[in-house]
Amino acid sequence: MNCWFRLLWLFLLGGRLRSTIDVLSVCVTPFRVWPSDLDLLRHMNNGKYFSIMDLARLDLLQRSGVAARFGRAGLFPVVTKSCMRYRRSLLLWQRFEIETQMVATNATDFFIVQRFTRRQKCVAYGMIQGRMMHAKRGSISTAETLATANATDAMLPLGKGEAVSFESVWAQLEDNATATATGA
């Protein structure tokens, strides 16, 4: 319930003041840790990360203009799998950003990576596997989703095709994070 204020900010103010983006580019969404985000240890609760990730994905859809196209087509996204890795704590009042990017697809699913950063350092990162649903037809293909979004999967950094799975994309994400953390 406490994400309603952030949602209103994104739709009424945040998205209008920031530039439009391509749906397959990196979308950077700023946030701040509020008292309602904290757990008993006084850092942002692990479950709150997932709620804020939802808002950042909505920001991507809104700023790219895709949300309106999906709405007109009767489409809505659903998350089918998610994973998160925490590296540092976020504390009360700290500002942070979430970088959101679709990185891969297969026939029915898309894979979105989201990085929480503070002062250009990775605090946490997560990934979701999702798909688009039509209210009457059920699940639709990523090809139809991309066509509705006026996007081409040629820009996807980690690939496309049947061999792409949650596990393969997460492994690549982990490898990249380990290389970055060790300076390799």
PDB file of C-alpha atoms in Angstrom:
ATOM      1  CA  MET A   1       0.000   0.000   0.000  1.00  0.00           C
ATOM      2  CA  ASN A   2       2.836   2.421   0.741  1.00  0.00           C
ATOM      3  CA  CYS A   3       3.990   2.283  -2.906  1.00  0.00           C
ATOM      4  CA  TRP A   4       0.905   4.246  -4.005  1.00  0.00           C
ATOM      5  CA  PHE A   5       2.646   7.575  -3.398  1.00  0.00           C
ATOM      6  CA  ARG A   6       5.636   6.483  -5.457  1.00  0.00           C
ATOM      7  CA  LEU A   7       3.303   5.251  -8.194  1.00  0.00           C
ATOM      8  CA  LEU A   8       1.478   8.592  -8.274  1.00  0.00           C
ATOM      9  CA  TRP A   9       4.808  10.433  -8.392  1.00  0.00           C
ATOM     10  CA  LEU A  10       5.956   8.300 -11.350  1.00  0.00           C
ATOM     11  CA  PHE A  11       2.775   8.801 -13.347  1.00  0.00           C
ATOM     12  CA  LEU A  12       1.894  12.374 -12.485  1.00  0.00           C
ATOM     13  CA  LEU A  13       5.257  14.013 -12.169  1.00  0.00           C
ATOM     14  CA  GLY A  14       8.294  11.789 -12.652  1.00  0.00           C
ATOM     15  CA  GLY A  15       7.616  10.482 -16.138  1.00  0.00           C
ATOM     16  CA  ARG A  16       6.589  13.877 -17.487  1.00  0.00           C
ATOM     17  CA  LEU A  17       9.746  15.651 -16.333  1.00  0.00           C
ATOM     18  CA  ARG A  18      12.188  13.100 -17.709  1.00  0.00           C
ATOM     19  CA  SER A  19      12.998  12.319 -21.322  1.00  0.00           C
ATOM     20  CA  THR A  20      11.352   9.622 -23.374  1.00  0.00           C
ATOM     21  CA  ILE A  21      13.376   6.465 -23.989  1.00  0.00           C
ATOM     22  CA  ASP A  22      13.380   3.413 -26.220  1.00  0.00           C
ATOM     23  CA  VAL A  23      11.752   0.392 -24.586  1.00  0.00           C
ATOM     24  CA  LEU A  24      14.923  -1.686 -25.105  1.00  0.00           C
ATOM     25  CA  SER A  25      17.316   0.917 -23.695  1.00  0.00           C
ATOM     26  CA  VAL A  26      18.340   1.321 -20.058  1.00  0.00           C
ATOM     27  CA  CYS A  27      15.756   3.208 -18.004  1.00  0.00           C
ATOM     28  CA  VAL A  28      17.130   4.933 -14.894  1.00  0.00           C
ATOM     29  CA  THR A  29      14.553   5.640 -12.189  1.00  0.00           C
ATOM     30  CA  PRO A  30      15.484   7.610  -9.033  1.00  0.00           C
ATOM     31  CA  PHE A  31      14.154   6.730  -5.585  1.00  0.00           C
ATOM     32  CA  ARG A  32      14.823   7.428  -1.914  1.00  0.00           C
ATOM     33  CA  VAL A  33      14.564   5.094   1.093  1.00  0.00           C
ATOM     34  CA  TRP A  34      11.532   6.075   3.197  1.00  0.00           C
ATOM     35  CA  PRO A  35      10.743   5.009   6.775  1.00  0.00           C
ATOM     36  CA  SER A  36       8.084   2.598   5.500  1.00  0.00           C
ATOM     37  CA  ASP A  37      10.802   0.747   3.512  1.00  0.00           C
ATOM     38  CA  LEU A  38      12.804  -0.258   6.589  1.00  0.00           C
ATOM     39  CA  ASP A  39      12.889  -3.529   8.465  1.00  0.00           C
ATOM     40  CA  LEU A  40      13.800  -4.051  12.130  1.00  0.00           C
ATOM     41  CA  LEU A  41      17.511  -3.781  11.294  1.00  0.00           C
ATOM     42  CA  ARG A  42      16.905  -0.251   9.909  1.00  0.00           C
ATOM     43  CA  HIS A  43      17.826  -0.995   6.319  1.00  0.00           C
ATOM     44  CA  MET A  44      15.563  -1.445   3.330  1.00  0.00           C
ATOM     45  CA  ASN A  45      13.529  -4.628   3.651  1.00  0.00           C
ATOM     46  CA  ASN A  46      14.396  -7.316   1.105  1.00  0.00           C
ATOM     47  CA  GLY A  47      10.779  -7.599  -0.048  1.00  0.00           C
ATOM     48  CA  LYS A  48      10.596  -3.858  -0.693  1.00  0.00           C
ATOM     49  CA  TYR A  49      13.212  -4.247  -3.434  1.00  0.00           C
ATOM     50  CA  PHE A  50      10.759  -6.302  -5.508  1.00  0.00           C
ATOM     51  CA  SER A  51       7.957  -3.742  -5.054  1.00  0.00           C
ATOM     52  CA  ILE A  52      10.219  -0.917  -6.148  1.00  0.00           C
ATOM     53  CA  MET A  53      11.420  -3.003  -9.107  1.00  0.00           C
ATOM     54  CA  ASP A  54       7.763  -3.188 -10.223  1.00  0.00           C
ATOM     55  CA  LEU A  55       7.579   0.606 -10.183  1.00  0.00           C
ATOM     56  CA  ALA A  56      10.806   0.939 -12.170  1.00  0.00           C
ATOM     57  CA  ARG A  57       9.451  -1.431 -14.835  1.00  0.00           C
ATOM     58  CA  LEU A  58       6.273   0.666 -15.018  1.00  0.00           C
ATOM     59  CA  ASP A  59       8.473   3.741 -15.442  1.00  0.00           C
ATOM     60  CA  LEU A  60      10.201   2.058 -18.392  1.00  0.00           C
ATOM     61  CA  LEU A  61       6.843   1.247 -20.012  1.00  0.00           C
ATOM     62  CA  GLN A  62       5.469   4.731 -19.405  1.00  0.00           C
ATOM     63  CA  ARG A  63       8.524   6.704 -20.553  1.00  0.00           C
ATOM     64  CA  SER A  64       8.867   4.590 -23.696  1.00  0.00           C
ATOM     65  CA  GLY A  65       5.189   5.090 -24.590  1.00  0.00           C
ATOM     66  CA  VAL A  66       4.659   1.347 -24.611  1.00  0.00           C
ATOM     67  CA  ALA A  67       2.235   1.333 -21.646  1.00  0.00           C
ATOM     68  CA  ALA A  68      -0.402   3.167 -23.700  1.00  0.00           C
ATOM     69  CA  ARG A  69       0.070   0.819 -26.692  1.00  0.00           C
ATOM     70  CA  PHE A  70      -0.243  -2.247 -24.479  1.00  0.00           C
ATOM     71  CA  GLY A  71      -3.358  -0.802 -22.856  1.00  0.00           C
ATOM     72  CA  ARG A  72      -5.022  -0.178 -26.217  1.00  0.00           C
ATOM     73  CA  ALA A  73      -4.175  -3.738 -27.312  1.00  0.00           C
ATOM     74  CA  GLY A  74      -5.562  -5.244 -24.089  1.00  0.00           C
ATOM     75  CA  LEU A  75      -2.144  -6.520 -22.981  1.00  0.00           C
ATOM     76  CA  PHE A  76      -0.661  -6.617 -19.509  1.00  0.00           C
ATOM     77  CA  PRO A  77       2.663  -7.969 -18.173  1.00  0.00           C
ATOM     78  CA  VAL A  78       3.009 -10.687 -15.542  1.00  0.00           C
ATOM     79  CA  VAL A  79       6.117 -11.839 -13.707  1.00  0.00           C
ATOM     80  CA  THR A  80       6.648 -15.591 -13.864  1.00  0.00           C
ATOM     81  CA  LYS A  81      10.005 -15.865 -12.085  1.00  0.00           C
ATOM     82  CA  SER A  82      12.324 -13.560 -10.145  1.00  0.00           C
ATOM     83  CA  CYS A  83      15.660 -13.611  -8.370  1.00  0.00           C
ATOM     84  CA  MET A  84      17.644 -11.072  -6.383  1.00  0.00           C
ATOM     85  CA  ARG A  85      21.228 -10.636  -5.144  1.00  0.00           C
ATOM     86  CA  TYR A  86      21.961  -8.154  -2.346  1.00  0.00           C
ATOM     87  CA  ARG A  87      25.433  -6.615  -2.027  1.00  0.00           C
ATOM     88  CA  ARG A  88      25.082  -3.574   0.248  1.00  0.00           C
ATOM     89  CA  SER A  89      22.410  -2.057   2.481  1.00  0.00           C
ATOM     90  CA  LEU A  90      20.244   0.919   1.668  1.00  0.00           C
ATOM     91  CA  LEU A  91      19.572   3.081   4.736  1.00  0.00           C
ATOM     92  CA  LEU A  92      16.949   5.644   5.682  1.00  0.00           C
ATOM     93  CA  TRP A  93      16.777   8.730   3.411  1.00  0.00           C
ATOM     94  CA  GLN A  94      19.477   7.475   1.040  1.00  0.00           C
ATOM     95  CA  ARG A  95      18.933   8.206  -2.636  1.00  0.00           C
ATOM     96  CA  PHE A  96      19.375   5.383  -5.115  1.00  0.00           C
ATOM     97  CA  GLU A  97      18.567   4.594  -8.720  1.00  0.00           C
ATOM     98  CA  ILE A  98      17.302   1.524 -10.492  1.00  0.00           C
ATOM     99  CA  GLU A  99      18.599   0.737 -13.964  1.00  0.00           C
ATOM    100  CA  THR A 100      16.045  -1.368 -15.823  1.00  0.00           C
ATOM    101  CA  GLN A 101      16.719  -3.122 -19.126  1.00  0.00           C
ATOM    102  CA  MET A 102      15.209  -5.954 -21.117  1.00  0.00           C
ATOM    103  CA  VAL A 103      18.213  -8.136 -21.950  1.00  0.00           C
ATOM    104  CA  ALA A 104      16.873 -11.281 -23.645  1.00  0.00           C
ATOM    105  CA  THR A 105      13.791 -13.097 -24.938  1.00  0.00           C
ATOM    106  CA  ASN A 106      12.659 -16.530 -25.942  1.00  0.00           C
ATOM    107  CA  ALA A 107       9.441 -17.450 -27.752  1.00  0.00           C
ATOM    108  CA  THR A 108       7.116 -16.534 -24.890  1.00  0.00           C
ATOM    109  CA  ASP A 109       9.150 -14.799 -22.201  1.00  0.00           C
ATOM    110  CA  PHE A 110      11.252 -11.706 -21.777  1.00  0.00           C
ATOM    111  CA  PHE A 111      14.053 -11.229 -19.250  1.00  0.00           C
ATOM    112  CA  ILE A 112      14.571  -7.916 -17.499  1.00  0.00           C
ATOM    113  CA  VAL A 113      17.610  -7.070 -15.377  1.00  0.00           C
ATOM    114  CA  GLN A 114      17.362  -4.366 -12.737  1.00  0.00           C
ATOM    115  CA  ARG A 115      20.341  -2.891 -10.876  1.00  0.00           C
ATOM    116  CA  PHE A 116      20.029  -0.824  -7.712  1.00  0.00           C
ATOM    117  CA  THR A 117      22.856   1.705  -7.609  1.00  0.00           C
ATOM    118  CA  ARG A 118      23.959   4.321  -5.127  1.00  0.00           C
ATOM    119  CA  ARG A 119      26.755   6.695  -6.109  1.00  0.00           C
ATOM    120  CA  GLN A 120      27.462   4.541  -9.185  1.00  0.00           C
ATOM    121  CA  LYS A 121      28.038   1.427  -7.032  1.00  0.00           C
ATOM    122  CA  CYS A 122      25.843  -1.637  -7.311  1.00  0.00           C
ATOM    123  CA  VAL A 123      23.814  -2.162  -4.136  1.00  0.00           C
ATOM    124  CA  ALA A 124      21.701  -5.058  -5.411  1.00  0.00           C
ATOM    125  CA  TYR A 125      20.585  -6.551  -8.675  1.00  0.00           C
ATOM    126  CA  GLY A 126      17.714  -8.701  -9.712  1.00  0.00           C
ATOM    127  CA  MET A 127      16.111 -10.256 -12.707  1.00  0.00           C
ATOM    128  CA  ILE A 128      12.577 -11.130 -13.663  1.00  0.00           C
ATOM    129  CA  GLN A 129      11.199 -13.437 -16.282  1.00  0.00           C
ATOM    130  CA  GLY A 130       7.855 -12.263 -17.533  1.00  0.00           C
ATOM    131  CA  ARG A 131       5.404 -12.518 -20.354  1.00  0.00           C
ATOM    132  CA  MET A 132       2.604 -10.529 -21.818  1.00  0.00           C
ATOM    133  CA  MET A 133      -0.962 -11.642 -21.403  1.00  0.00           C
ATOM    134  CA  HIS A 134      -4.036 -10.732 -23.383  1.00  0.00           C
ATOM    135  CA  ALA A 135      -7.267 -10.492 -21.424  1.00  0.00           C
ATOM    136  CA  LYS A 136      -9.066 -12.939 -23.749  1.00  0.00           C
ATOM    137  CA  ARG A 137      -6.322 -14.905 -25.540  1.00  0.00           C
ATOM    138  CA  GLY A 138      -3.989 -15.545 -22.618  1.00  0.00           C
ATOM    139  CA  SER A 139      -0.215 -15.593 -23.102  1.00  0.00           C
ATOM    140  CA  ILE A 140       1.122 -14.045 -26.314  1.00  0.00           C
ATOM    141  CA  SER A 141       4.476 -14.458 -28.037  1.00  0.00           C
ATOM    142  CA  THR A 142       7.398 -12.104 -27.544  1.00  0.00           C
ATOM    143  CA  ALA A 143       7.293 -11.428 -31.278  1.00  0.00           C
ATOM    144  CA  GLU A 144       3.744 -10.068 -30.928  1.00  0.00           C
ATOM    145  CA  THR A 145       4.752  -8.157 -27.780  1.00  0.00           C
ATOM    146  CA  LEU A 146       7.710  -6.514 -29.528  1.00  0.00           C
ATOM    147  CA  ALA A 147       5.579  -5.702 -32.586  1.00  0.00           C
ATOM    148  CA  THR A 148       2.997  -3.996 -30.354  1.00  0.00           C
ATOM    149  CA  ALA A 149       5.846  -2.053 -28.720  1.00  0.00           C
ATOM    150  CA  ASN A 150       7.289  -1.083 -32.137  1.00  0.00           C
ATOM    151  CA  ALA A 151      10.588  -2.653 -31.059  1.00  0.00           C
ATOM    152  CA  THR A 152      13.047  -5.091 -32.590  1.00  0.00           C
ATOM    153  CA  ASP A 153      14.929  -7.676 -30.548  1.00  0.00           C
ATOM    154  CA  ALA A 154      18.167  -6.876 -32.402  1.00  0.00           C
ATOM    155  CA  MET A 155      19.097  -4.567 -29.502  1.00  0.00           C
ATOM    156  CA  LEU A 156      18.953  -7.294 -26.839  1.00  0.00           C
ATOM    157  CA  PRO A 157      22.410  -7.617 -25.236  1.00  0.00           C
ATOM    158  CA  LEU A 158      22.139 -11.226 -24.018  1.00  0.00           C
ATOM    159  CA  GLY A 159      20.284 -12.930 -26.831  1.00  0.00           C
ATOM    160  CA  LYS A 160      17.074 -14.405 -28.075  1.00  0.00           C
ATOM    161  CA  GLY A 161      15.714 -17.799 -29.025  1.00  0.00           C
ATOM    162  CA  GLU A 162      14.551 -21.049 -27.498  1.00  0.00           C
ATOM    163  CA  ALA A 163      17.884 -21.710 -25.744  1.00  0.00           C
ATOM    164  CA  VAL A 164      17.441 -18.597 -23.595  1.00  0.00           C
ATOM    165  CA  SER A 165      16.237 -19.534 -20.115  1.00  0.00           C
ATOM    166  CA  PHE A 166      16.031 -17.840 -16.751  1.00  0.00           C
ATOM    167  CA  GLU A 167      19.000 -19.879 -15.549  1.00  0.00           C
ATOM    168  CA  SER A 168      21.201 -19.041 -18.554  1.00  0.00           C
ATOM    169  CA  VAL A 169      20.517 -15.305 -18.338  1.00  0.00           C
ATOM    170  CA  TRP A 170      20.982 -15.274 -14.535  1.00  0.00           C
ATOM    171  CA  ALA A 171      24.320 -17.100 -14.933  1.00  0.00           C
ATOM    172  CA  GLN A 172      25.512 -14.440 -17.394  1.00  0.00           C
ATOM    173  CA  LEU A 173      24.362 -11.703 -15.026  1.00  0.00           C
ATOM    174  CA  GLU A 174      26.222 -13.326 -12.123  1.00  0.00           C
ATOM    175  CA  ASP A 175      29.373 -13.716 -14.244  1.00  0.00           C
ATOM    176  CA  ASN A 176      29.234 -10.026 -15.223  1.00  0.00           C
ATOM    177  CA  ALA A 177      28.665  -8.957 -11.607  1.00  0.00           C
ATOM    178  CA  THR A 178      31.557 -11.094 -10.358  1.00  0.00           C
ATOM    179  CA  ALA A 179      33.867  -9.701 -13.031  1.00  0.00           C
ATOM    180  CA  THR A 180      32.852  -6.151 -12.149  1.00  0.00           C
ATOM    181  CA  ALA A 181      33.276  -6.735  -8.401  1.00  0.00           C
ATOM    182  CA  THR A 182      36.765  -8.245  -8.810  1.00  0.00           C
ATOM    183  CA  GLY A 183      37.882  -5.663 -11.379  1.00  0.00           C
ATOM    184  CA  ALA A 184      38.404  -8.299 -14.092  1.00  0.00           C
TER     185      ALA A 184
END
